[in-house]
Tab-separated table of C-alpha atoms in Angstrom:
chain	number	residue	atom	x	y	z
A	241	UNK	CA	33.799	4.213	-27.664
A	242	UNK	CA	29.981	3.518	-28.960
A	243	UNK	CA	27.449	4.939	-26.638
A	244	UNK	CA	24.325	2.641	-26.166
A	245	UNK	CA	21.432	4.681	-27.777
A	246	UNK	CA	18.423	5.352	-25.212
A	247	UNK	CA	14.923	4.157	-25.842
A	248	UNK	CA	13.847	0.328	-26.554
A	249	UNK	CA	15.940	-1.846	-28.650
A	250	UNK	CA	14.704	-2.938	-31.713
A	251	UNK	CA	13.827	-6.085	-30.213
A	252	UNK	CA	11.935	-4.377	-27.506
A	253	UNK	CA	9.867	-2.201	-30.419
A	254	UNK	CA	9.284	-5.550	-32.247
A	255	UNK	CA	7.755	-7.136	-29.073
A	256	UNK	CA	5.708	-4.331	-27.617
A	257	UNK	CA	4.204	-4.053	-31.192
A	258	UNK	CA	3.213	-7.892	-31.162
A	259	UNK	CA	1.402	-6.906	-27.493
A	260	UNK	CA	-0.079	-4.020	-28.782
A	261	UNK	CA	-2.757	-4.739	-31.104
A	262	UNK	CA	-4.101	-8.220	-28.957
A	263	UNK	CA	-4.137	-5.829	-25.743
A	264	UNK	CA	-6.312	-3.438	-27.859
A	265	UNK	CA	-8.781	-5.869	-28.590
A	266	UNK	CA	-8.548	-7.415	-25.254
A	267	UNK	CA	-10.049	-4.044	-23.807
A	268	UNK	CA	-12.780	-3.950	-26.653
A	269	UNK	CA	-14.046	-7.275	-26.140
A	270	UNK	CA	-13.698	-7.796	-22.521
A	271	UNK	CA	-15.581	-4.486	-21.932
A	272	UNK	CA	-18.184	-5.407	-23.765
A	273	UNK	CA	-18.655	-8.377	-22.166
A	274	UNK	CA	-18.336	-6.885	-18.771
A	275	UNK	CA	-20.787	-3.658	-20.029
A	276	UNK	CA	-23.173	-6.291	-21.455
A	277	UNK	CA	-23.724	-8.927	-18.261
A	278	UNK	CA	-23.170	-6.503	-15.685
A	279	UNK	CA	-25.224	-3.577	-16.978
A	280	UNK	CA	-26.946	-3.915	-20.042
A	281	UNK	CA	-28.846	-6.679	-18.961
A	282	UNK	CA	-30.011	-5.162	-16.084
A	283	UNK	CA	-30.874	-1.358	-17.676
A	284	UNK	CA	-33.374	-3.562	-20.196
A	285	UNK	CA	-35.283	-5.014	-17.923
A	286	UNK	CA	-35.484	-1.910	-15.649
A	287	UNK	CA	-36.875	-0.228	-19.295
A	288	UNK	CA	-39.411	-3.135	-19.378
A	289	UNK	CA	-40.240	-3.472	-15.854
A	290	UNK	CA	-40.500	0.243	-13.985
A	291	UNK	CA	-40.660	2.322	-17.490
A	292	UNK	CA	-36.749	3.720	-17.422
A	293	UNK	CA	-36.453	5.711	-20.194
A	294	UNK	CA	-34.572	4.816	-22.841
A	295	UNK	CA	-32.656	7.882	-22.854
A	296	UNK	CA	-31.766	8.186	-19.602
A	297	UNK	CA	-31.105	4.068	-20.116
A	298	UNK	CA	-28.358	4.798	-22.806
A	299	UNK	CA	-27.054	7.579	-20.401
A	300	UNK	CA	-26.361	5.449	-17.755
A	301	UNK	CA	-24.653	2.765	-19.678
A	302	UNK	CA	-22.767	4.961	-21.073
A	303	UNK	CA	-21.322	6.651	-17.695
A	304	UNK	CA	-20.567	3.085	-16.288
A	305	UNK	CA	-18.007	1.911	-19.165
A	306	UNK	CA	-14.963	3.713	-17.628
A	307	UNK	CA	-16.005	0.879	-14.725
A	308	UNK	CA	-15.890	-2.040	-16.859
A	309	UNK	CA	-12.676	-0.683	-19.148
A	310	UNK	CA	-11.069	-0.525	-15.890
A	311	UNK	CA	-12.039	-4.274	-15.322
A	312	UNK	CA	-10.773	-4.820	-18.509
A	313	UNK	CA	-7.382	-3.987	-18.321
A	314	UNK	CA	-6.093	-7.010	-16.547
A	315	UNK	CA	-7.666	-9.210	-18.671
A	316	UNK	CA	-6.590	-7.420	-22.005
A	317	UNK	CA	-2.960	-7.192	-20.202
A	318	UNK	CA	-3.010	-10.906	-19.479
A	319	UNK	CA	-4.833	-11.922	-22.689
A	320	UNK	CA	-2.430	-9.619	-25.077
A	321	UNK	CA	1.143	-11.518	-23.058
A	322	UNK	CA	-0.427	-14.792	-23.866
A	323	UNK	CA	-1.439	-14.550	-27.559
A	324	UNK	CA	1.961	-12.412	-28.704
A	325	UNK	CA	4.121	-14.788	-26.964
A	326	UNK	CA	2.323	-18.050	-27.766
A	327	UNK	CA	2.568	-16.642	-32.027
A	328	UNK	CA	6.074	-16.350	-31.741
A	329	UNK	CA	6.814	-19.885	-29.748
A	330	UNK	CA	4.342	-21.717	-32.890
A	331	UNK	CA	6.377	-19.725	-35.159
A	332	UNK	CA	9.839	-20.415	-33.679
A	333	UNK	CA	10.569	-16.729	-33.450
A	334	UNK	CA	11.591	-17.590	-29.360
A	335	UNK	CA	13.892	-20.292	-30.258
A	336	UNK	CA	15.440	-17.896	-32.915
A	337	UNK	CA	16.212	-15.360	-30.344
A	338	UNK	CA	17.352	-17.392	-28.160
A	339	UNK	CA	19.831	-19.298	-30.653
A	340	UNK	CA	21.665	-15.910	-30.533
A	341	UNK	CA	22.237	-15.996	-26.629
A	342	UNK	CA	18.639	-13.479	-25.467
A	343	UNK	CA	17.101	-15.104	-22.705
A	344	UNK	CA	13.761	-15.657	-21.376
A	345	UNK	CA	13.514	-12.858	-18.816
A	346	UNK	CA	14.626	-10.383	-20.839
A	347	UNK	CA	12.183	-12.139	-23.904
A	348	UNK	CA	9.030	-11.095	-20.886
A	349	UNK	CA	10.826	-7.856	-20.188
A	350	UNK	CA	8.325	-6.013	-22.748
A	351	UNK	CA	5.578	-7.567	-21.276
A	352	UNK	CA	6.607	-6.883	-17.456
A	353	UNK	CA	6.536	-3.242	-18.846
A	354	UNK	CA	3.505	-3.436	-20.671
A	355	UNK	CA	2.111	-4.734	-17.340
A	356	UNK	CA	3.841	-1.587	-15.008
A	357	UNK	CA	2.457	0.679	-17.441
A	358	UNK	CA	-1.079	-0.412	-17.289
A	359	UNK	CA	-0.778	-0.911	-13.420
A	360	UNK	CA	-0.358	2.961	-13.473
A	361	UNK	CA	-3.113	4.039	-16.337
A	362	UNK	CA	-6.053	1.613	-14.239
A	363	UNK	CA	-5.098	3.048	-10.755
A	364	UNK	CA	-4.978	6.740	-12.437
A	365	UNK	CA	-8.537	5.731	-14.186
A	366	UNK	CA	-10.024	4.196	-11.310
A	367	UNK	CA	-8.955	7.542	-9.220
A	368	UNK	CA	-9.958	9.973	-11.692
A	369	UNK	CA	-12.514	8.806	-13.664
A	370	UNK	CA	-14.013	5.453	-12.663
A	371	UNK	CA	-15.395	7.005	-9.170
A	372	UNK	CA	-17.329	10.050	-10.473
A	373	UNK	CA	-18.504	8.166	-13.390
A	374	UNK	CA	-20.383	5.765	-10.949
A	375	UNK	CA	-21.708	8.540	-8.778
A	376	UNK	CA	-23.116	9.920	-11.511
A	377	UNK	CA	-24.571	6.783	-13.070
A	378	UNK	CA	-26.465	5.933	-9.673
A	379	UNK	CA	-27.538	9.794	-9.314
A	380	UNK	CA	-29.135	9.617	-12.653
A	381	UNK	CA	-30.458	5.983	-12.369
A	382	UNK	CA	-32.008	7.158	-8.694
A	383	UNK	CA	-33.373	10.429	-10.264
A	384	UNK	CA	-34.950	8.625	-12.999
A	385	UNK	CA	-36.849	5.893	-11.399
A	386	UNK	CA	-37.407	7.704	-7.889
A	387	UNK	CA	-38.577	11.026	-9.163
A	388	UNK	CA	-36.789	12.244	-6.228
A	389	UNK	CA	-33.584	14.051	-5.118
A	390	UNK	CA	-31.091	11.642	-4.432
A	391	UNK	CA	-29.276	13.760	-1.471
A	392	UNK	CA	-32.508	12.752	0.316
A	393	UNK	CA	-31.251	9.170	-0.054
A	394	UNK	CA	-28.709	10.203	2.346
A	395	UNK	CA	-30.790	9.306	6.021
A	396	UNK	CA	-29.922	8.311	9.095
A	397	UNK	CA	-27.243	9.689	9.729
A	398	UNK	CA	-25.780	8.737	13.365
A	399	UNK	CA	-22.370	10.271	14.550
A	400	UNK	CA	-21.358	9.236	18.488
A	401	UNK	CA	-18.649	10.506	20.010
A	402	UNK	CA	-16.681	9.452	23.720
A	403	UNK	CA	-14.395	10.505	26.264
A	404	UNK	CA	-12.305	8.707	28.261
A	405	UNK	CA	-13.074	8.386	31.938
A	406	UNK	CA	-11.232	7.393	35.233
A	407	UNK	CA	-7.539	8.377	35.635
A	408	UNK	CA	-6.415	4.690	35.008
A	409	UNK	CA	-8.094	4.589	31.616
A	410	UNK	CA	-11.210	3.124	32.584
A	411	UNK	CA	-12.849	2.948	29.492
A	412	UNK	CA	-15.005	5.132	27.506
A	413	UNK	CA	-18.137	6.918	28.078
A	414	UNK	CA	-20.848	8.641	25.714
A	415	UNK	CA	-20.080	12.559	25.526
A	416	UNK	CA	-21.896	13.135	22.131
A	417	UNK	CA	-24.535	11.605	20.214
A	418	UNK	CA	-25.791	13.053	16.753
A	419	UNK	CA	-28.965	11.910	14.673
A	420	UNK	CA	-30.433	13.256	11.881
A	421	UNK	CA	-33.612	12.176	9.831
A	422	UNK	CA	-31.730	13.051	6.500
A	423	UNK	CA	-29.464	15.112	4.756
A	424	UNK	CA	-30.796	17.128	1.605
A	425	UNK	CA	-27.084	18.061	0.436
A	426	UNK	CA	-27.274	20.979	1.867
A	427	UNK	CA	-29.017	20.795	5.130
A	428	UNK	CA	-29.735	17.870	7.932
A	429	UNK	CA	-33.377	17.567	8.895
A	430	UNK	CA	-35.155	16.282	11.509
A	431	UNK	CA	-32.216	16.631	14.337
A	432	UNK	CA	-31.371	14.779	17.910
A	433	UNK	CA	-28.766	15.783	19.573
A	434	UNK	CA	-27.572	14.544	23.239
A	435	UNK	CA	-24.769	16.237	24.841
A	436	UNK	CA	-23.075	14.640	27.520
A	437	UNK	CA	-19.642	16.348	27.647
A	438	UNK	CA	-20.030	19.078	30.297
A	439	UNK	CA	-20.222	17.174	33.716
A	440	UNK	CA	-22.079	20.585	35.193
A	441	UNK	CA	-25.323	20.168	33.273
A	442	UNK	CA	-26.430	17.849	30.218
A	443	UNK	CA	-28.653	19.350	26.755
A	444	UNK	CA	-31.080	17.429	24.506
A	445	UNK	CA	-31.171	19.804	21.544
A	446	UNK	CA	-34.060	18.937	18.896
A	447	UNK	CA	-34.075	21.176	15.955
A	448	UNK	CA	-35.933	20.980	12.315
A	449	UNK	CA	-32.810	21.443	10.376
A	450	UNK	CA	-29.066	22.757	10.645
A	451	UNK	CA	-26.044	23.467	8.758
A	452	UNK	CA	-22.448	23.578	8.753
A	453	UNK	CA	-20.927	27.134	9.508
A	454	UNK	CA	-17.288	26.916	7.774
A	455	UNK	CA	-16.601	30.512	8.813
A	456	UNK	CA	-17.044	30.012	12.549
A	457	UNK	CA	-15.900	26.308	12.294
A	458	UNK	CA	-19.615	25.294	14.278
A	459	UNK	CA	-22.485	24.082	13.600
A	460	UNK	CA	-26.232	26.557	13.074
A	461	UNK	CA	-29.307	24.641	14.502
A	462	UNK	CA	-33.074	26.489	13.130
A	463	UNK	CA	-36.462	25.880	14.985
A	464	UNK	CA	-35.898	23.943	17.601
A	465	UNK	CA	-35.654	23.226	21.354
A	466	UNK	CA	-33.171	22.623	24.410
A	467	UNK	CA	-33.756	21.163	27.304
A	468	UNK	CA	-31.467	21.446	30.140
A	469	UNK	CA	-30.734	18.894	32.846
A	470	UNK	CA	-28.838	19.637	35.822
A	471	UNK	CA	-25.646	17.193	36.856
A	472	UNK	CA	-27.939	15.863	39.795
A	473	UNK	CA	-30.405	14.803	36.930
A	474	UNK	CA	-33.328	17.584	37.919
A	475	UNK	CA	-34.997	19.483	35.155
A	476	UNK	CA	-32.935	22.262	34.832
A	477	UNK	CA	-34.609	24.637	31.736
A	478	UNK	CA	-36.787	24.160	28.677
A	479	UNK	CA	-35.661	26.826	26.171
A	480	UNK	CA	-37.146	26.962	22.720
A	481	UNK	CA	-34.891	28.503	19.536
A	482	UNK	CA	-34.834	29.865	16.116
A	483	UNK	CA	-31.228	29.874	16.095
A	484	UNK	CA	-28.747	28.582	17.863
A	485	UNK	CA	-24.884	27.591	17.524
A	486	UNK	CA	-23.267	24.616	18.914
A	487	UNK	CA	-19.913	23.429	19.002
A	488	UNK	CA	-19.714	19.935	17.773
A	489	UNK	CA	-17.297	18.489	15.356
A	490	UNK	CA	-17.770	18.818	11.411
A	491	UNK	CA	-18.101	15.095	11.260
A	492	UNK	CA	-21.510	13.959	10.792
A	493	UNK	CA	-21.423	16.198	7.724
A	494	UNK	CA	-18.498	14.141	6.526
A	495	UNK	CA	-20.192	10.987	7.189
A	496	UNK	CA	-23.368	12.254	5.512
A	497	UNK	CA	-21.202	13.361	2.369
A	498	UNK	CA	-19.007	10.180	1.846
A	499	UNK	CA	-21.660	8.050	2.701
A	500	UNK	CA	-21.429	6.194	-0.830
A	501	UNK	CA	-20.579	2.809	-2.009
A	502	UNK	CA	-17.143	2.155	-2.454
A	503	UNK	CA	-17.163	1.816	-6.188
A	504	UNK	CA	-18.035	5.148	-6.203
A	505	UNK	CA	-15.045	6.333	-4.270
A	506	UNK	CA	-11.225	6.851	-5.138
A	507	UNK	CA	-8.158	5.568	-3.021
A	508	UNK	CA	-8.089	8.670	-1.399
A	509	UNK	CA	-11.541	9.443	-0.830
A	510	UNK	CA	-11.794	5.738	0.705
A	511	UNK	CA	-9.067	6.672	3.129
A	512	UNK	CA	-10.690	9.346	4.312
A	513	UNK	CA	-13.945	7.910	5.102
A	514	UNK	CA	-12.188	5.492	7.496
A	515	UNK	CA	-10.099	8.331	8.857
A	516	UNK	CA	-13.974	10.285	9.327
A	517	UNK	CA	-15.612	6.387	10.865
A	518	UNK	CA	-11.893	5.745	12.662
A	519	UNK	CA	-13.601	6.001	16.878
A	520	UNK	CA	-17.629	6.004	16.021
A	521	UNK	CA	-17.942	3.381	13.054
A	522	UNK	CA	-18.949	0.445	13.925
A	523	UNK	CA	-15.800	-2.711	13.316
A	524	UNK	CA	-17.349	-4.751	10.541
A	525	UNK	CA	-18.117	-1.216	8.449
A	526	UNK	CA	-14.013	-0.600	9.175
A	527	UNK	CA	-12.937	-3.824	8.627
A	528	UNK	CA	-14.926	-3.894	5.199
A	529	UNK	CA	-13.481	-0.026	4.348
A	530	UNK	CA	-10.147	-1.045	5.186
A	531	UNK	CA	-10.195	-4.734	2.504
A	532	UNK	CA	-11.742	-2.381	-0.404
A	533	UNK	CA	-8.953	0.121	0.286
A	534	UNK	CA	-6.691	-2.472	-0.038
A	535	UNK	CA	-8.167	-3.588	-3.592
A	536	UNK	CA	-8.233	-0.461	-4.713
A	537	UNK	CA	-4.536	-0.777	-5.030
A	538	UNK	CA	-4.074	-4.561	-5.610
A	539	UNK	CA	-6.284	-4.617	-8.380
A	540	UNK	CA	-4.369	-2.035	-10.710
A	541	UNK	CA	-1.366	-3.908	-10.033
A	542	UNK	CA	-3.291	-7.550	-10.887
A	543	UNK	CA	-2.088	-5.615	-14.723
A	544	UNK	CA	1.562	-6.225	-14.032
A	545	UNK	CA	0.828	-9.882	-12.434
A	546	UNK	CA	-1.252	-11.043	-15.753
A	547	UNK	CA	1.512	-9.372	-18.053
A	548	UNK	CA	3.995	-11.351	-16.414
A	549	UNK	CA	1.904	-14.739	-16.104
A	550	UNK	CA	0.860	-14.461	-19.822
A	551	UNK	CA	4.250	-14.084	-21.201
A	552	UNK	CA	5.517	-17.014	-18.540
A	553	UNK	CA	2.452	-19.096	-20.086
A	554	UNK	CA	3.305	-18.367	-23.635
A	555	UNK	CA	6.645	-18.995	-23.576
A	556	UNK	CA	6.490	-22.179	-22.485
A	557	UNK	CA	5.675	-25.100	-24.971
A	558	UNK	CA	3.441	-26.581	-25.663
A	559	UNK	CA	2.494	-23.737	-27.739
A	560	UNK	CA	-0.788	-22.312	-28.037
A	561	UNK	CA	-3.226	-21.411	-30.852
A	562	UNK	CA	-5.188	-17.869	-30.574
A	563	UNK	CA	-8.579	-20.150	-29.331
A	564	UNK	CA	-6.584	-21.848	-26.785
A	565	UNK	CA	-4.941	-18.002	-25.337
A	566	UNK	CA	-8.410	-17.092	-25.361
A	567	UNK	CA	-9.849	-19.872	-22.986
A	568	UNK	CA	-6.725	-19.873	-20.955
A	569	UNK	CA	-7.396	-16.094	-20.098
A	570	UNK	CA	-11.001	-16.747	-19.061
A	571	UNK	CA	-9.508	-19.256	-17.026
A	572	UNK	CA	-7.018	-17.650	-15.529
A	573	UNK	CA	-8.989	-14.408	-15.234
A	574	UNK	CA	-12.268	-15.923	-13.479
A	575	UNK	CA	-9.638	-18.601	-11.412
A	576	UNK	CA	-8.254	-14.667	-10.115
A	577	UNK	CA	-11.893	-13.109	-9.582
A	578	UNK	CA	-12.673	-16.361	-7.904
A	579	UNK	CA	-9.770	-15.940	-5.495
A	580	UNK	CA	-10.282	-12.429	-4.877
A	581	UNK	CA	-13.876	-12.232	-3.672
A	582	UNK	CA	-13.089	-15.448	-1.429
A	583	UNK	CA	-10.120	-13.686	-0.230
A	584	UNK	CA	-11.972	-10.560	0.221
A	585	UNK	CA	-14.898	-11.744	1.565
A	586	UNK	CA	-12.835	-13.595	4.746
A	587	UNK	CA	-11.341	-10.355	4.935
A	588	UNK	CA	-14.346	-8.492	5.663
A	589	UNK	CA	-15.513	-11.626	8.365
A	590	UNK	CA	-11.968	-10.785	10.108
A	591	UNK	CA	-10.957	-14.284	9.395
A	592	UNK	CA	-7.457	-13.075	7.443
A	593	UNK	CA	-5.930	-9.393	8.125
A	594	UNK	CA	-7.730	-6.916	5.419
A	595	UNK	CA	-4.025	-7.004	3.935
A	596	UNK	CA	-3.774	-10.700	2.704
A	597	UNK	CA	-7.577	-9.861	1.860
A	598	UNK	CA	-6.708	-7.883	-0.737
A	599	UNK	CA	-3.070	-8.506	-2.354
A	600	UNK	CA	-3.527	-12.793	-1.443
A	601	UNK	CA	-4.892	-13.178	-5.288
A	602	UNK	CA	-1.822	-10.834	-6.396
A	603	UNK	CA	0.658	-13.190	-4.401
A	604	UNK	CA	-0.440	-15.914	-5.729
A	605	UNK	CA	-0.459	-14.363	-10.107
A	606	UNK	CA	3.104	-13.847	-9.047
A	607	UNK	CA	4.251	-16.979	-7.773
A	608	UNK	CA	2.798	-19.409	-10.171
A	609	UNK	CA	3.928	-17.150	-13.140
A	610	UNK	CA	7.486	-17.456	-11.622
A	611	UNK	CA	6.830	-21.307	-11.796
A	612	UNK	CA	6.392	-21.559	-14.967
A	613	UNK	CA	9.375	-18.945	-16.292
A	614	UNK	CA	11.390	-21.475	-14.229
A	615	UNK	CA	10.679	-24.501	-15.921
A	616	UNK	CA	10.224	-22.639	-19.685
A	617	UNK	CA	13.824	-21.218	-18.944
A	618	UNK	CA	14.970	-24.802	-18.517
């Protein structure tokens, strides 16, 4: 008995080869599309207008093209599908195969995987890569044209904490509230602290500065003073400090250190934000957390929904030149950008669930791509 060998068919090698090279040059020239009207652009006139370097210019661009070869993937994916399959429908190359009984679905199957494949190297990317590469870009950018520390770009920081009240579950009460001025990256400055969580007597702590203590799992406030007010609210005692420990919960330094845009966080660091604001954030700032979290994953997988709408397109006559694969990408690819900020943006307004806000754009890739390999199977 003859034992199937492993590994693609030759059909399957002849078809991922045809993706191949178009997918290549799908990343180089929708990247440097991307790098020149979202960045480039912008970097020139900021060398013009507030006397950017051009070093630290070139630096910059250079740290934000993981960004826009991540937006490129899709596109390459959908454009590479559309241009291999449209060659071999103009050259009859589908009808061929098909003559000798391979059908359509398992024609796309090299594309499908093309797609899965790049659905896993863009989330990977945008994890590993993509978020640091941003941070950095803006750390630079800020250093450059502010002359400044960024960390100290980092202010306001406002943490508020409750506790439930009334045996019934009456609602919530204040029990903590925590401001500071700014946060240097290693220190807060400029601190307010109101502590409401002992029913016996109530502090106002005001301190110049204060750090995290990781070995005693508290909080060291330097310079300051507490004042004391007694449960009947009488002055109770004014003392002033060098140094003093308090027990309040590590979270304002989380908020302070995650406090970034969400292009310049991963998946994971994303989720953890909104565990950190989860009680204290405010519900637009959640609701908006919640839809980019939900892109962050949608988007990688917008590879596999342009592989398999790009072979569905191609295979389908009439059949299209290399011009018209290219315009019908563009199409396709700014209808799908179109979608997902409108999507995305009623997300964040609470007028859809953050869900559908994020994976609508992906629903809708899939189901007109299984249109179309319905009537091109026909």
């Amino acid at each position: 008995m003859s034992r199937k060998p492993l590994g693609p068919s030759v059909l399957d090698r002849y078809l991922l080869r045809e993706l191949l090279l178009p997918f290549l040059f799908g990343i180089g020239l929708f990247a440097a599309i991307g790098i020149s009207v979202g960045s480039l652009f912008e970097l020139v006139r900021r060398v013009t207008d507030s006397g950017l370097p051009w070093q630290v210019a070139a630096e910059v661009l250079l740290l934000r093209v993981p960004q826009f070869v991540a937006y490129a993937f899709p596109m390459a994916t959908l454009l590479a599908s559309l241009m291999a399959y449209s060659r071999l429908s103009s050259d009859s190359e589908l009808v061929a195969m098909r003559s000798i009984g391979i059908g359509t679905v398992r024609l796309i199957a090299p594309a499908i995987a093309l797609g899965l494949i790049v659905t896993g190297l863009t989330f990977l990317f945008n994890e590993l890569i993509v978020p640091a590469a941003n941070q950095q870009a803006s750390t630079t950018l800020e250093r450059a044209l502010d002359r400044e520390d960024p960390g100290l770009q980092k202010r306001n920081i406002l943490f508020a904490q409750y506790r439930e009240v009334g045996d019934g579950g009456q609602g919530k009460v204040l029990s903590r509230l925590f401001y500071a001025e700014r946060f240097d990256g290693e220190r807060m400055r400029g601190l307010t602290v109101l502590d409401r969580s002992q029913q016996s007597v109530r502090q106002i702590v005001s301190a110049q500065s204060a750090t995290w203590n990781p070995a005693q799992n508290r909080w060291d406030f330097y310079n300051g003073t507490n004042y004391l007010i007694a449960a009947d609210e009488s002055f109770r005692n004014i003392v002033r400090f060098e140094h003093q420990a308090l027990d309040l919960p590590k979270t304002p330094l989380k908020l302070a250190q995650t406090d970034r845009d969400a292009d310049e966080m991963s998946w994971a660091q994303a989720r953890e934000r909104l565990q950190t604001l989860r009680g204290h954030g405010s519900e637009r700032e959640l609701r908006k957390l919640r839809v980019r979290i939900h892109q962050k994953v949608s988007l990688p997988f917008a590879c596999l929904i342009f592989g398999f709408l790009g072979a569905a397109l191609g295979v389908k006559p009439p059949h299209a030149g290399r011009g018209t694969s290219f315009g019908i990408s563009i199409l396709v690819v700014f209808g799908y950008y179109v979608v997902f900020s409108l999507t995305g943006a009623m997300a964040q307004v609470g007028t859809i669930p953050p869900l559908l806000g994020g994976w609508v754009p992906n629903l809708l890739g899939l189901s007109s791509g299984g249109y179309l390999l319905l009537r091109a199977a026909r």
